[in-house]
């Protein structure tokens, strides 16, 4: 597929938080509410499918649940710390601890169900 270029998911939209190695402690672990982190990469096809869903959920749950994305290529330390070996992986963090994770591209209804269970 010569000339094909994946969309640039770096532009985080709406209420979506851009997590990094530098801000993960303050923005994810110490947020004071349920935090949902989508671990993704630009080159990952399934990540491109999940990305817009995460962005929509961030708008929907804005102020109630902390939802964002972490680029695995740009933030290797957080990926190693949380043993992220496949993407997309979505971590659910509450009170500074990982309480659940989903690996792979899951439909929106699965993410909503998990958020509602944990928030």
PDB file of C-alpha atoms in Angstrom:
ATOM      1  CA  UNK A   1       0.000   0.000   0.000  1.00  0.00           C
ATOM      2  CA  UNK A   2       2.352   2.627  -1.212  1.00  0.00           C
ATOM      3  CA  UNK A   3       1.402   6.098  -0.045  1.00  0.00           C
ATOM      4  CA  UNK A   4      -0.925   4.913   2.735  1.00  0.00           C
ATOM      5  CA  UNK A   5      -0.516   6.823   5.963  1.00  0.00           C
ATOM      6  CA  UNK A   6      -2.440   6.125   9.129  1.00  0.00           C
ATOM      7  CA  UNK A   7      -4.261   9.038  10.720  1.00  0.00           C
ATOM      8  CA  UNK A   8      -2.245  10.932  13.298  1.00  0.00           C
ATOM      9  CA  UNK A   9      -3.820  10.109  16.653  1.00  0.00           C
ATOM     10  CA  UNK A  10      -1.547  12.500  18.527  1.00  0.00           C
ATOM     11  CA  UNK A  11      -4.168  15.208  18.504  1.00  0.00           C
ATOM     12  CA  UNK A  12      -6.136  14.302  21.587  1.00  0.00           C
ATOM     13  CA  UNK A  13      -9.687  15.578  21.323  1.00  0.00           C
ATOM     14  CA  UNK A  14     -12.464  16.663  23.655  1.00  0.00           C
ATOM     15  CA  UNK A  15     -12.036  15.591  27.252  1.00  0.00           C
ATOM     16  CA  UNK A  16      -9.371  13.010  26.422  1.00  0.00           C
ATOM     17  CA  UNK A  17      -6.233  13.261  28.550  1.00  0.00           C
ATOM     18  CA  UNK A  18      -2.840  12.719  26.922  1.00  0.00           C
ATOM     19  CA  UNK A  19      -0.921  10.555  29.382  1.00  0.00           C
ATOM     20  CA  UNK A  20       2.893  10.434  29.286  1.00  0.00           C
ATOM     21  CA  UNK A  21       5.685   8.902  31.345  1.00  0.00           C
ATOM     22  CA  UNK A  22       6.113  12.328  32.954  1.00  0.00           C
ATOM     23  CA  UNK A  23       2.478  12.906  33.965  1.00  0.00           C
ATOM     24  CA  UNK A  24       1.163   9.371  34.545  1.00  0.00           C
ATOM     25  CA  UNK A  25       1.542   9.538  38.335  1.00  0.00           C
ATOM     26  CA  UNK A  26      -0.323  12.830  38.689  1.00  0.00           C
ATOM     27  CA  UNK A  27      -2.917  12.489  35.921  1.00  0.00           C
ATOM     28  CA  UNK A  28      -3.700   8.759  36.088  1.00  0.00           C
ATOM     29  CA  UNK A  29      -2.776   7.371  39.491  1.00  0.00           C
ATOM     30  CA  UNK A  30      -3.636  10.415  41.605  1.00  0.00           C
ATOM     31  CA  UNK A  31      -6.699  11.644  39.701  1.00  0.00           C
ATOM     32  CA  UNK A  32      -9.135  10.847  42.520  1.00  0.00           C
ATOM     33  CA  UNK A  33     -11.567   9.077  40.178  1.00  0.00           C
ATOM     34  CA  UNK A  34     -11.707   6.087  37.876  1.00  0.00           C
ATOM     35  CA  UNK A  35      -9.074   6.481  35.162  1.00  0.00           C
ATOM     36  CA  UNK A  36      -9.224   4.690  31.816  1.00  0.00           C
ATOM     37  CA  UNK A  37      -5.965   4.582  29.830  1.00  0.00           C
ATOM     38  CA  UNK A  38      -5.827   3.487  26.193  1.00  0.00           C
ATOM     39  CA  UNK A  39      -2.297   2.292  25.317  1.00  0.00           C
ATOM     40  CA  UNK A  40      -1.912   2.777  21.546  1.00  0.00           C
ATOM     41  CA  UNK A  41       0.466   3.432  18.645  1.00  0.00           C
ATOM     42  CA  UNK A  42       0.075   5.190  15.299  1.00  0.00           C
ATOM     43  CA  UNK A  43       1.024   2.063  13.338  1.00  0.00           C
ATOM     44  CA  UNK A  44      -1.553  -0.165  15.101  1.00  0.00           C
ATOM     45  CA  UNK A  45      -4.688  -0.846  13.027  1.00  0.00           C
ATOM     46  CA  UNK A  46      -6.900  -1.999  15.926  1.00  0.00           C
ATOM     47  CA  UNK A  47      -5.771   1.082  17.893  1.00  0.00           C
ATOM     48  CA  UNK A  48      -7.167   3.285  15.123  1.00  0.00           C
ATOM     49  CA  UNK A  49     -10.531   1.549  15.587  1.00  0.00           C
ATOM     50  CA  UNK A  50     -10.541   1.986  19.374  1.00  0.00           C
ATOM     51  CA  UNK A  51      -9.214   5.572  19.413  1.00  0.00           C
ATOM     52  CA  UNK A  52     -12.422   7.347  18.330  1.00  0.00           C
ATOM     53  CA  UNK A  53     -14.450   5.283  20.812  1.00  0.00           C
ATOM     54  CA  UNK A  54     -12.131   6.345  23.646  1.00  0.00           C
ATOM     55  CA  UNK A  55     -12.400   9.983  22.544  1.00  0.00           C
ATOM     56  CA  UNK A  56     -16.228   9.785  22.481  1.00  0.00           C
ATOM     57  CA  UNK A  57     -16.315   8.189  25.932  1.00  0.00           C
ATOM     58  CA  UNK A  58     -14.020  10.917  27.262  1.00  0.00           C
ATOM     59  CA  UNK A  59     -16.567  13.517  26.140  1.00  0.00           C
ATOM     60  CA  UNK A  60     -19.493  11.503  27.504  1.00  0.00           C
ATOM     61  CA  UNK A  61     -17.913  10.920  30.926  1.00  0.00           C
ATOM     62  CA  UNK A  62     -16.115  14.290  31.105  1.00  0.00           C
ATOM     63  CA  UNK A  63     -15.752  15.296  34.763  1.00  0.00           C
ATOM     64  CA  UNK A  64     -16.906  11.894  36.046  1.00  0.00           C
ATOM     65  CA  UNK A  65     -14.239   9.522  34.714  1.00  0.00           C
ATOM     66  CA  UNK A  66     -10.678  10.388  33.703  1.00  0.00           C
ATOM     67  CA  UNK A  67     -10.214   8.950  30.187  1.00  0.00           C
ATOM     68  CA  UNK A  68      -7.130   9.276  28.026  1.00  0.00           C
ATOM     69  CA  UNK A  69      -4.487   7.792  25.779  1.00  0.00           C
ATOM     70  CA  UNK A  70      -0.818   6.902  26.105  1.00  0.00           C
ATOM     71  CA  UNK A  71       1.372   6.477  23.027  1.00  0.00           C
ATOM     72  CA  UNK A  72       3.483   3.362  23.662  1.00  0.00           C
ATOM     73  CA  UNK A  73       6.275   4.418  21.293  1.00  0.00           C
ATOM     74  CA  UNK A  74       6.782   7.742  23.058  1.00  0.00           C
ATOM     75  CA  UNK A  75       6.321   6.490  26.652  1.00  0.00           C
ATOM     76  CA  UNK A  76       8.160   3.180  27.134  1.00  0.00           C
ATOM     77  CA  UNK A  77       8.645   3.460  30.914  1.00  0.00           C
ATOM     78  CA  UNK A  78       4.944   3.378  31.755  1.00  0.00           C
ATOM     79  CA  UNK A  79       4.451   0.501  29.320  1.00  0.00           C
ATOM     80  CA  UNK A  80       7.183  -1.536  31.001  1.00  0.00           C
ATOM     81  CA  UNK A  81       5.870  -0.750  34.485  1.00  0.00           C
ATOM     82  CA  UNK A  82       2.384  -2.018  33.599  1.00  0.00           C
ATOM     83  CA  UNK A  83       3.576  -4.922  31.426  1.00  0.00           C
ATOM     84  CA  UNK A  84       1.921  -3.675  28.238  1.00  0.00           C
ATOM     85  CA  UNK A  85       2.906  -6.271  25.643  1.00  0.00           C
ATOM     86  CA  UNK A  86      -0.062  -6.027  23.248  1.00  0.00           C
ATOM     87  CA  UNK A  87      -1.978  -3.041  21.960  1.00  0.00           C
ATOM     88  CA  UNK A  88      -4.522  -1.740  22.205  1.00  0.00           C
ATOM     89  CA  UNK A  89      -4.610  -2.380  25.937  1.00  0.00           C
ATOM     90  CA  UNK A  90      -6.968  -0.427  28.146  1.00  0.00           C
ATOM     91  CA  UNK A  91      -6.177  -0.146  31.849  1.00  0.00           C
ATOM     92  CA  UNK A  92      -8.784   0.772  34.441  1.00  0.00           C
ATOM     93  CA  UNK A  93      -7.192   2.470  37.443  1.00  0.00           C
ATOM     94  CA  UNK A  94      -8.922   3.306  40.708  1.00  0.00           C
ATOM     95  CA  UNK A  95      -7.333   4.683  43.864  1.00  0.00           C
ATOM     96  CA  UNK A  96      -3.904   4.446  42.243  1.00  0.00           C
ATOM     97  CA  UNK A  97      -4.179   0.735  41.413  1.00  0.00           C
ATOM     98  CA  UNK A  98      -4.983  -1.159  38.223  1.00  0.00           C
ATOM     99  CA  UNK A  99      -8.345  -2.819  38.858  1.00  0.00           C
ATOM    100  CA  UNK A 100      -8.916  -4.291  35.395  1.00  0.00           C
ATOM    101  CA  UNK A 101      -7.602  -4.375  31.837  1.00  0.00           C
ATOM    102  CA  UNK A 102      -8.946  -5.134  28.382  1.00  0.00           C
ATOM    103  CA  UNK A 103      -6.566  -6.314  25.673  1.00  0.00           C
ATOM    104  CA  UNK A 104      -7.442  -5.940  22.013  1.00  0.00           C
ATOM    105  CA  UNK A 105     -10.093  -3.952  20.179  1.00  0.00           C
ATOM    106  CA  UNK A 106     -13.301  -4.176  22.191  1.00  0.00           C
ATOM    107  CA  UNK A 107     -16.655  -2.717  21.138  1.00  0.00           C
ATOM    108  CA  UNK A 108     -17.937   0.457  22.784  1.00  0.00           C
ATOM    109  CA  UNK A 109     -20.549  -1.457  24.800  1.00  0.00           C
ATOM    110  CA  UNK A 110     -17.816  -3.485  26.542  1.00  0.00           C
ATOM    111  CA  UNK A 111     -15.976  -0.313  27.561  1.00  0.00           C
ATOM    112  CA  UNK A 112     -19.179   1.349  28.795  1.00  0.00           C
ATOM    113  CA  UNK A 113     -20.105  -1.763  30.798  1.00  0.00           C
ATOM    114  CA  UNK A 114     -16.674  -1.862  32.445  1.00  0.00           C
ATOM    115  CA  UNK A 115     -16.727   1.874  33.230  1.00  0.00           C
ATOM    116  CA  UNK A 116     -20.216   1.622  34.756  1.00  0.00           C
ATOM    117  CA  UNK A 117     -19.143  -1.368  36.883  1.00  0.00           C
ATOM    118  CA  UNK A 118     -16.051   0.386  38.217  1.00  0.00           C
ATOM    119  CA  UNK A 119     -16.950   4.084  38.554  1.00  0.00           C
TER     120      UNK A 119
END
